[in-house]
XYZ file of C-alpha atoms in Angstrom:
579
model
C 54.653 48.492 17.248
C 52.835 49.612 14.035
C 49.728 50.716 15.873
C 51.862 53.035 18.245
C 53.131 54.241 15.391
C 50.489 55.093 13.733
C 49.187 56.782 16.500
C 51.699 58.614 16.890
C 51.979 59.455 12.866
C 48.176 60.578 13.446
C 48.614 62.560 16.547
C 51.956 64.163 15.946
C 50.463 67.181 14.005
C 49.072 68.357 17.374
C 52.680 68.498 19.147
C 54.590 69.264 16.063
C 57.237 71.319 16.851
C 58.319 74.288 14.515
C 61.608 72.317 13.414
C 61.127 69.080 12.035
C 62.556 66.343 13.553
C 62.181 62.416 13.179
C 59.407 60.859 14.742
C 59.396 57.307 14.497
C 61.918 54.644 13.188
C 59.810 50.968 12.016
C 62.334 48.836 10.970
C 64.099 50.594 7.584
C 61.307 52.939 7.808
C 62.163 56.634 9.069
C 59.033 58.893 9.656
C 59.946 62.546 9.726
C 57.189 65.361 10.085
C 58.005 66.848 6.590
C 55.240 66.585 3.756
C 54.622 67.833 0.563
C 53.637 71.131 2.240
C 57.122 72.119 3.215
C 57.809 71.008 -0.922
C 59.344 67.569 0.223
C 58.368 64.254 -1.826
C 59.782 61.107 -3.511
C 63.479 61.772 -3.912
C 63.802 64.533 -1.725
C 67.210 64.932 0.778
C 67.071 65.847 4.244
C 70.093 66.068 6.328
C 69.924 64.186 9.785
C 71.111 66.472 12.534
C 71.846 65.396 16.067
C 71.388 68.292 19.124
C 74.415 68.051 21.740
C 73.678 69.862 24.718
C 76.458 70.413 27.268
C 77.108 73.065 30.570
C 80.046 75.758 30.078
C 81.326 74.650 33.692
C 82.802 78.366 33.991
C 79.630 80.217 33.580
C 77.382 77.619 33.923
C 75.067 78.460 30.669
C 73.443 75.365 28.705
C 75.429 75.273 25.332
C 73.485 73.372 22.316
C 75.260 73.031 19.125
C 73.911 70.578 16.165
C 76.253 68.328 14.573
C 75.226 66.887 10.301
C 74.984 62.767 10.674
C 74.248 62.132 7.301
C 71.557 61.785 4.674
C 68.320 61.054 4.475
C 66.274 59.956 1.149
C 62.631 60.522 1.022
C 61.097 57.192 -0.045
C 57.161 58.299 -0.028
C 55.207 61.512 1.157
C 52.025 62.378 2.302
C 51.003 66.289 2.687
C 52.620 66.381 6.497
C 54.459 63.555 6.847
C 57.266 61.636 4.707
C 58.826 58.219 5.032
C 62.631 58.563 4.220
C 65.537 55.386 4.306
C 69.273 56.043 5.028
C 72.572 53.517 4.503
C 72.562 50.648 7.069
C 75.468 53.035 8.937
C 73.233 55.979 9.342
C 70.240 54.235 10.337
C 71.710 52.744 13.131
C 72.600 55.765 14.366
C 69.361 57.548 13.832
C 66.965 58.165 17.113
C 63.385 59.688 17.295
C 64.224 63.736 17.820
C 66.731 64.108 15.544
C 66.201 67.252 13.791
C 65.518 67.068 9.866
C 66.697 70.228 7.525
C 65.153 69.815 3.513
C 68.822 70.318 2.050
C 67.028 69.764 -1.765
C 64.951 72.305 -3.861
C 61.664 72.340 -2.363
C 59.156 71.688 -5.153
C 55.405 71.983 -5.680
C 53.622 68.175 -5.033
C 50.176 67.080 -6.172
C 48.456 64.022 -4.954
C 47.341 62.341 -8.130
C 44.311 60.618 -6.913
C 42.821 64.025 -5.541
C 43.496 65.496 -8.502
C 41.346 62.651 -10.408
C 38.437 62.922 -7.679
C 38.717 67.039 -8.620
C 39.089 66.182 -12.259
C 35.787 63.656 -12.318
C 33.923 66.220 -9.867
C 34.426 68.978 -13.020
C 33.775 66.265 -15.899
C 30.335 65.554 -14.173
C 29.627 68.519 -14.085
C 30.530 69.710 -17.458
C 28.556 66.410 -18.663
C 25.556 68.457 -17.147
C 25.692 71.543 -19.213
C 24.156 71.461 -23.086
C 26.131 69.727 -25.820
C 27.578 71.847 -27.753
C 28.990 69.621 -30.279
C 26.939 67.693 -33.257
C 24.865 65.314 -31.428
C 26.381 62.734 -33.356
C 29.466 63.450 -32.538
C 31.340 60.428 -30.049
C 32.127 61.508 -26.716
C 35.891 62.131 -25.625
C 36.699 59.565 -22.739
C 39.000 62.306 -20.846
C 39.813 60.034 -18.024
C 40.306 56.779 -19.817
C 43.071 59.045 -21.711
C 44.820 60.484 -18.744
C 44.706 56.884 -16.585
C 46.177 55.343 -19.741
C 49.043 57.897 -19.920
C 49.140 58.244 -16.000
C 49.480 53.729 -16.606
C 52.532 54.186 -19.000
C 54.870 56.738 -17.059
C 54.784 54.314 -14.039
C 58.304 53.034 -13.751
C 59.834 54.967 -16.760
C 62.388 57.142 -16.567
C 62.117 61.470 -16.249
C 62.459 61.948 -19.753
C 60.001 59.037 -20.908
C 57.626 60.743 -18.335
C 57.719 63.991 -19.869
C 57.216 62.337 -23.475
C 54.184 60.538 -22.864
C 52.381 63.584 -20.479
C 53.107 65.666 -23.984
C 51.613 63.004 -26.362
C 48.730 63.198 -24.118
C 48.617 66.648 -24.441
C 48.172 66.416 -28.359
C 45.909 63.672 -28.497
C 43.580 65.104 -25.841
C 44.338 69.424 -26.221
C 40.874 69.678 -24.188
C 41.996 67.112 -21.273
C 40.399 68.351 -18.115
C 43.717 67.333 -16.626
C 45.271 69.378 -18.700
C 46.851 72.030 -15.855
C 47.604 68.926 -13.814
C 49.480 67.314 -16.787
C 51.497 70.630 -17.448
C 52.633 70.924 -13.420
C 53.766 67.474 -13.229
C 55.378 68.249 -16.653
C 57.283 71.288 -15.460
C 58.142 69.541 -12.102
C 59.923 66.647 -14.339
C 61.731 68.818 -16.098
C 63.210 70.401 -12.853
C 64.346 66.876 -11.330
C 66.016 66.201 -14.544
C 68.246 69.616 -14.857
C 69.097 69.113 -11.330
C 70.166 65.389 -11.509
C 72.163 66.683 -14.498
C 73.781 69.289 -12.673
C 74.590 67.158 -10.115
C 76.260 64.472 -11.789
C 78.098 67.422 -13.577
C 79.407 68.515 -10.401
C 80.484 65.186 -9.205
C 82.335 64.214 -12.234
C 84.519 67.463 -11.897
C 87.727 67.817 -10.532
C 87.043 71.663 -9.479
C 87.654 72.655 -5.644
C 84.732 74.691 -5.997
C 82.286 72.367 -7.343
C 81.293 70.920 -4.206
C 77.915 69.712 -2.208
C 76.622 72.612 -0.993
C 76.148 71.137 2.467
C 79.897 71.038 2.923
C 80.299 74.284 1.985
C 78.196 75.741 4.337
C 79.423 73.449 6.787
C 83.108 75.090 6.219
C 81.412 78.871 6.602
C 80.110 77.899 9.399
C 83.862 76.314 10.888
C 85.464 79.009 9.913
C 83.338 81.547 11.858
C 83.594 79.778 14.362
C 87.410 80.329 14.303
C 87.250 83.736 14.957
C 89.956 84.201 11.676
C 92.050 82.333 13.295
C 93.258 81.327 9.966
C 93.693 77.351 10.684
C 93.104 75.203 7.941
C 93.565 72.013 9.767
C 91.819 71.192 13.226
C 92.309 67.982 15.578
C 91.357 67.122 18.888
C 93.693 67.229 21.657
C 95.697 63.983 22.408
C 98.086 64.462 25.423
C 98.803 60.732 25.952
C 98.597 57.463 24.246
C 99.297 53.338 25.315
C 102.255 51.913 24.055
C 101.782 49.219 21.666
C 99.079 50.445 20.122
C 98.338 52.422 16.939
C 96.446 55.530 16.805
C 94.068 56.705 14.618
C 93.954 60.513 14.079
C 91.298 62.282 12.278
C 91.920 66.098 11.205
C 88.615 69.136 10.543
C 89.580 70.608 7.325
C 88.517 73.660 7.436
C 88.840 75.221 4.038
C 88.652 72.439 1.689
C 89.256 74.738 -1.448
C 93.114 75.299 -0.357
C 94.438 71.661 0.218
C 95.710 69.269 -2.642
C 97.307 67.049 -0.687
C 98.723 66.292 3.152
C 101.158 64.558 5.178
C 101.819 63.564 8.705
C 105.365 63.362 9.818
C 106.064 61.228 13.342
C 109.138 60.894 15.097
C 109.253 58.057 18.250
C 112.161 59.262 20.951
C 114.857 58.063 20.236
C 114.622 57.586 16.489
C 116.979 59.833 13.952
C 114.401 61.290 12.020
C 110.578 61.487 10.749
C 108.066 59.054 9.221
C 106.305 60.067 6.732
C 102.180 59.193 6.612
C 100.447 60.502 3.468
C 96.819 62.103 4.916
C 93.706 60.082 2.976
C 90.532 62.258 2.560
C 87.128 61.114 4.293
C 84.763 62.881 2.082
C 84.854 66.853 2.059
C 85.174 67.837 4.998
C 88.177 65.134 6.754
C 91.616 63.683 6.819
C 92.303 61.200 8.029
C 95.857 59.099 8.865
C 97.157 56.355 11.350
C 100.329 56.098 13.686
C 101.460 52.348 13.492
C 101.467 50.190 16.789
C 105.865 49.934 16.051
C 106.266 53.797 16.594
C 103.934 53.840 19.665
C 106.477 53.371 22.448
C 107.451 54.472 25.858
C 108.310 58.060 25.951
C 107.364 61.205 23.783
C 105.887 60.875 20.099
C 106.240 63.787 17.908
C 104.452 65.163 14.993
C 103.523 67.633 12.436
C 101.440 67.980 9.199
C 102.387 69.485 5.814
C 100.240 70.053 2.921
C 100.516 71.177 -0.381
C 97.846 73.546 -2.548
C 99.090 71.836 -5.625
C 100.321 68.780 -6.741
C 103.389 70.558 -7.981
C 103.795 72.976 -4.985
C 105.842 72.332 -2.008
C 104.717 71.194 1.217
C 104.298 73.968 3.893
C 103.960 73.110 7.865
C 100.037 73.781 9.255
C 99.907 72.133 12.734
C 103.261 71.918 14.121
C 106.661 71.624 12.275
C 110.158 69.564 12.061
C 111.747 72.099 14.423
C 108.799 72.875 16.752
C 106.396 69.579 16.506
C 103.521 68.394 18.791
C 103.857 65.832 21.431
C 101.823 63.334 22.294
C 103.448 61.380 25.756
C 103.330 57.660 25.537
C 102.974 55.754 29.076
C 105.125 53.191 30.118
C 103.979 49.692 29.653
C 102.169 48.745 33.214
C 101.268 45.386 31.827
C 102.095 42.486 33.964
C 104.991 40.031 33.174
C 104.136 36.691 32.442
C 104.363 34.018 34.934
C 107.962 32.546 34.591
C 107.701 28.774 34.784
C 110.063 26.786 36.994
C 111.018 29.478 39.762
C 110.862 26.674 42.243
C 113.283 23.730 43.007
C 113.779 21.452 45.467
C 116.655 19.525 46.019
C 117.914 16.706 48.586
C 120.870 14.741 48.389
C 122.787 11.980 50.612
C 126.020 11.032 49.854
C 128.452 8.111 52.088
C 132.358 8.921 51.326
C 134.553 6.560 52.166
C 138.029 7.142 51.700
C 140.166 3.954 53.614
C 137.656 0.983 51.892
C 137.244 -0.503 55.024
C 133.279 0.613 55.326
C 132.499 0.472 59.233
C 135.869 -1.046 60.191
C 137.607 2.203 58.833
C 138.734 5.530 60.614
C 138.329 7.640 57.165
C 134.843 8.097 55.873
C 131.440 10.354 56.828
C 127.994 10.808 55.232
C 126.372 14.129 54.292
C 122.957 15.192 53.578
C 121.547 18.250 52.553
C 118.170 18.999 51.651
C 117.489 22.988 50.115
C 114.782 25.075 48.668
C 115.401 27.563 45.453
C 113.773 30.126 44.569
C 114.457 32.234 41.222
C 113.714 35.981 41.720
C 115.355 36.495 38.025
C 115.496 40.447 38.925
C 117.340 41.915 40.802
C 118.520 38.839 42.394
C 118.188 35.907 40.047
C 117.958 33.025 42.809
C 118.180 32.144 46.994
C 118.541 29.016 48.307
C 117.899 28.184 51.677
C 118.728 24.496 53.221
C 120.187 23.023 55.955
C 122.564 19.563 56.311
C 124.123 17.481 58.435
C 127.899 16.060 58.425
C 128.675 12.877 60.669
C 132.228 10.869 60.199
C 135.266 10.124 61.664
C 138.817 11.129 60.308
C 142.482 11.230 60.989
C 145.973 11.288 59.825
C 145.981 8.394 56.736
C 149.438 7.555 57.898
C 148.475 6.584 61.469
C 145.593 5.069 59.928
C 146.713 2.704 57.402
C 150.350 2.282 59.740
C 148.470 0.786 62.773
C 148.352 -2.991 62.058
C 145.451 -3.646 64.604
C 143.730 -0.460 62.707
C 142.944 1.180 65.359
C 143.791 4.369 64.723
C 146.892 4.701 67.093
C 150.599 5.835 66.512
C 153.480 4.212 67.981
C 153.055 5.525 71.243
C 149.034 3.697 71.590
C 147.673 7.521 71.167
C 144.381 7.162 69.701
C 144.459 9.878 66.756
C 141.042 9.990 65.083
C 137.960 12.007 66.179
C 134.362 11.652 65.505
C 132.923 14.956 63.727
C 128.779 15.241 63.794
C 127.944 18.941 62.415
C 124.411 20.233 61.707
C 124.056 23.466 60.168
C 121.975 25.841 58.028
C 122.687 28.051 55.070
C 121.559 30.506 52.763
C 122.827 30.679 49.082
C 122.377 34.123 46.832
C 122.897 34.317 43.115
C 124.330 36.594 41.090
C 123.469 36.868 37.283
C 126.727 38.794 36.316
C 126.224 38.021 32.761
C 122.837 35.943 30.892
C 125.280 32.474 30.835
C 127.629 33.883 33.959
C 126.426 33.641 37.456
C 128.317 33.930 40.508
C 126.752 31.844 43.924
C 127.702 32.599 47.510
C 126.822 30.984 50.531
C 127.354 31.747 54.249
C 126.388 28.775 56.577
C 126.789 28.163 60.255
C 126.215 25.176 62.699
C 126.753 23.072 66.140
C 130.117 21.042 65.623
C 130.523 18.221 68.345
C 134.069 16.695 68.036
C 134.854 13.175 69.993
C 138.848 12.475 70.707
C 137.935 8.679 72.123
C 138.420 5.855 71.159
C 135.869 3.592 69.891
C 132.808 5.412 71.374
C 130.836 5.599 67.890
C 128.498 8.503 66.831
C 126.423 10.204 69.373
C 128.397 9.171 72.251
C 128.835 13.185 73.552
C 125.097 13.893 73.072
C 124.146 10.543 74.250
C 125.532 9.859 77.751
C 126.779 12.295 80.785
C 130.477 11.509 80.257
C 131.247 14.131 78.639
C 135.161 13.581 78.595
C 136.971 14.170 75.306
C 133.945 15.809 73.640
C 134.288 19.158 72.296
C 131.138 21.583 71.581
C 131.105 24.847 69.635
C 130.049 26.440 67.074
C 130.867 25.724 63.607
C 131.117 28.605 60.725
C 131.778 28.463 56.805
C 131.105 29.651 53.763
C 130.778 28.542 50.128
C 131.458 30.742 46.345
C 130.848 28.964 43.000
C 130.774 30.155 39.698
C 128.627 28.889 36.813
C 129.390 29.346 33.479
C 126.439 28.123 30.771
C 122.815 27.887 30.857
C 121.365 26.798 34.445
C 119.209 23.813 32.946
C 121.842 23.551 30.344
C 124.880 22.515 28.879
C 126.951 24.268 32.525
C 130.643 24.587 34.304
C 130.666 24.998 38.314
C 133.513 25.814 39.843
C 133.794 26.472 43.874
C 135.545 26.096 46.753
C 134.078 25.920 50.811
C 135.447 25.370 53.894
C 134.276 25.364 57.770
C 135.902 25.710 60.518
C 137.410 22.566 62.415
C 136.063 20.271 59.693
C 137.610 20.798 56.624
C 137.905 22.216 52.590
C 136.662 21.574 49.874
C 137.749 22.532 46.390
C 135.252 21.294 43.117
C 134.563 21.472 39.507
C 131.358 20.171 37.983
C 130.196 19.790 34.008
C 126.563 19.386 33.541
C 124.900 18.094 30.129
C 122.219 15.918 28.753
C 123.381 13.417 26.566
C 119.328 12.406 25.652
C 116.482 15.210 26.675
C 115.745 12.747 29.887
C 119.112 12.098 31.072
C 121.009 14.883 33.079
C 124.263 14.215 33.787
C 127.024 15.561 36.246
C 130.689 14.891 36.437
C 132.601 16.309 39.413
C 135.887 16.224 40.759
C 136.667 17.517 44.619
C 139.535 18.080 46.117
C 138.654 17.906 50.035
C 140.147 17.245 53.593
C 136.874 16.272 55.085
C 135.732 14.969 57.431
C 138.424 16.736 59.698
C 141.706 18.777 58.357
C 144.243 16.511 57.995
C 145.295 15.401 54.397
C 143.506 16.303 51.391
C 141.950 13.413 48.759
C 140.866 13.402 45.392
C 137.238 12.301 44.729
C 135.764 11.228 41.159
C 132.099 11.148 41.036
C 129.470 10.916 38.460
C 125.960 11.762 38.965
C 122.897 9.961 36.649
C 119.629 11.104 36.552
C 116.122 10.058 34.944
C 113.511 12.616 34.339
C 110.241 10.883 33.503
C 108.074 13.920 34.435
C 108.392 17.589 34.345
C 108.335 18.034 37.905
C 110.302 15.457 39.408
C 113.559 13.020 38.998
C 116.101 11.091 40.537
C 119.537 10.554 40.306
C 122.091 8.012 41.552
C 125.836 8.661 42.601
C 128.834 6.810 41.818
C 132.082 8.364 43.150
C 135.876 7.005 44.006
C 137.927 8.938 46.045
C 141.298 8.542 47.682
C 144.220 10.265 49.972
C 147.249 8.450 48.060
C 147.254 5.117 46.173
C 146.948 3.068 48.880
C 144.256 4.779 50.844
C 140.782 4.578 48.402
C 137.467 3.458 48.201
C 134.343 3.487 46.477
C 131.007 5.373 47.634
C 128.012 6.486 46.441
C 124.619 7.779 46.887
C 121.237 9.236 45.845
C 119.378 12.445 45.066
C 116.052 13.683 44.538
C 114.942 16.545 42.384
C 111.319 18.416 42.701
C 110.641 21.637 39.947
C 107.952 23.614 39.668
């Protein structure tokens, strides 16, 4: 790297363009093409420029405009070339072909050792001419003089410099360095009136008393305005992402007028404006930020005020209270995030028997249903699909429990009872009316075989050809509930269902968990089931375990009867799959 370099450093004269510009960056080191012959040296400024070239897409024309990056501090010289540093900030930024502009007091440089190879050429050859002193007389050691003096300045301050160049003068008043002595001497004294007058300017407070840079900077903005008269200059910011805050940085363009600023914001919606006091980035910015809270759907307003004076009022310059600028917020697009739980699975079986007389009785069925949930939340919070199955035989209790060879016959040896097997599918839909009030409804239809024989069992009519007493068609019902509490909470159900040729059913349920494993159900129906003849009471309680997340079971206890004489006990099993 350092050997490109310095062939480049060596070469560059040759190409050298009439601007300078930077032409190498080692490490901290900066090499621009500006010496001591443009009257740049130690301590020198330059001002780093960076060249923006763009199209005009309506005429087509290559525009180039120049934009100030920073400054640059001239660490060493040579007569063509200088090596300059910058802040960690601006050095990253820098890039060989940046233009360079000398922004300090060009001053007059002399390379010290050239000067002492010109100074011991002459003393040689004034050693050559005749003595003109006593021959006696010790010789003055002019050099050992000026490198002693030249030894002290190093590292001392200007005005120490300028002390000990002047105490050589009067211990040496025939010094061949002497015009040497008095340059460096005058050039000392310059650095130190303009260090003076530059700390001057820095302590005051006056709007006037400002870096010079700057101030040319804001003749040259306000040119470019075409007296358009705006103080205050931003770039254009149509829309913005809700959620986030946004930083806004405003061109002041005539720095002398402003004391201080404001920016007022208004989010739709909101009553009135929030006020943002402007903070100043150097001379020539302002700078102030919109919080991510008032960054929300819809249309953001704003203006700036300023004052000239910390005890004038504030005026409007971009925008005002009654006429502010807009900046349109977009709606949120971000995703939701995945809802857990939107799936359940649940299959139950349940044997009712309502005469206690288990296989020798004419009054109990089984049912089974097994259904799939799914929880839309919006617009439709849940659907259930499922499908069952219904198998039992049923009949007036009185003829029932009245026959003493219980078989199901009146007085007259009629056999009453039927056998009911029903199959069916349904689809539930529910309704979030209110966040703990939901409202279910399900239609459901099915194949309903009825058997008026006696003793035949189950299946007989799909069984066998003899198809006398069996009775096929088509089975239709429907199901509302409402649920009042959380769904996986503390919850009331009430519903009612019926279908057509097999019965109602009326029900209330309370769901809780008494320990965070344990859900619980209590129900009570009021039904007519298997087939509509006399309606029962049935008690039931429902226990589950849930070890996992995912999965549990639960167990069923119920008693039902049709009057006090005509009960029994049941029961049955359920399991539970969420995910």
């Amino acid at each position: 790297m350092r050997a490109h370099l310095l062939l480049l450093v060596l070469l560059w004269p040759a190409f050298a363009a009439v601007e300078p510009v930077v032409l190498a960056i080692d490490g901290n080191d900066i090499y621009v093409d500006v010496g001591a012959k443009d009257g740049a040296g130690a301590g020198s400024e330059l001002e780093l420029l960076h060249e923006v070239v763009a199209k005009d897409p309506r005429t087509g024309a290559t525009l180039r405009d120049r934009f100030a990056l920073g400054t640059l501090t001239i660490a060493k010289s040579g007569d063509r070339i200088s090596v300059a540093h910058a802040e960690p900030a601006l050095a990253a930024r820098v890039i060989a072909g940046d233009r360079v502009r000398l922004v300090s007091a060009k001053r007059t440089f002399v390379d010290p050792w050239r000067a002492q190879v010109d100074a011991s050429r002459l003393a040689g050859a004034v050693q050559t001419r005749p003595a003109t002193t006593a021959p006696d007389a010790p010789a003055v050691d002019h050099v050992a003089l000026a490198g002693t003096a030249w030894q002290d300045t190093l590292g001392k301050s200007p005005e120490q410099r300028v002390a000990r160049w002047q105490q050589l003068l009067v211990d040496d008043p025939k010094s061949t360095y002497r015009k040497l002595v008095e340059l460096e001497i005058s050039s000392l004294t310059a650095q130190i009136k303009a260090r003076d007058a530059a700390i001057a300017r820095a302590r005051s407070v006056a709007r006037t008393d400002r870096n010079p840079r700057i101030e040319h900077l804001v003749r040259e903005l306000a040119g470019a305005a075409q007296g358009d008269g705006e103080i205050l200059s931003v770039a254009s910011l149509p829309r913005a992402v809700p959620g986030r805050p946004i930083e806004l940085a405003f061109l002041v363009r005539r720095p002398d007028v402003i004391s201080k600023a404001w920016l007022f914001v208004k989010p739709e919606g909101e009553p009135g404006y929030r006020r943002i006091e402007l903070a100043a980035d150097g001379d020539a910015y302002l700078r102030g930020r919109i919080d991510a809270a008032a960054v929300k759907a819809g249309t953001l307003g704003w203006y700036v005020e300023m004052a000239t004076a910390p005890d004038r009022d504030a005026v409007p310059v971009l925008g005002s209270e009654v006429a502010p600028m807009t900046i349109e917020i977009d709606a949120n697009v971000e995703e939701d995030p995945v809802y857990a739980g939107r799936s359940h699975i649940d299959t139950h079986l349940d044997y009712v028997d309502f005469d206690g007389k288990l296989a020798d009785g004419f009054d109990q069925y089984y049912q089974a249903e097994l259904d799939f949930t799914y929880r839309f939340i919006e617009p439709v919070y849940a659907v259930r699909l499922g499908f069952g199955t219904l198998s039992g035989v049923g009949g007036p209790k009185d003829v029932i429990d009245a026959d003493p060879m219980n078989a199901c016959r009146d007085t007259a040896g009629t056999y009453r009872c039927r056998q009911v097997d029903f199959s069916y599918v349904y689809a539930e839909v529910e309704f979030r009316l209110r966040p703990n009030v939901a409202l279910m409804v399900r239609p459901q239809a099915g194949i309903l075989t009825t058997d008026a024989n006696a003793g035949q069992g189950a299946g007989r009519c799909k069984d066998t050809d003899d198809l006398a007493g069996c009775d096929f068609d088509a089975g239709y019902g429907a199901r509302a509930r409402m649920r009042f509490g959380s769904e996986l909470g503390t919850n009331l159900v009430i519903g009612a269902s019926f279908t057509s040729n097999v019965g109602t059913l009326l029900e209330a349920a309370y769901n809780w968990q008494p320990a965070p494993k344990v859900p619980v159900q209590l129900s009570v129906q009021v039904t007519d089931l298997p087939v509509p003849e006399d309606f029962g009471v049935r008690l039931i309680g429902d226990v589950g375990y849930r070890s996992w997340s995912w999965f549990y079971p639960s167990l069923r206890l119920s008693y039902q009867a049709r009057d006090i004489d005509h009960g029994g006990v049941s029961g049955g099993v359920a399991l539970n799959f969420d995910w």
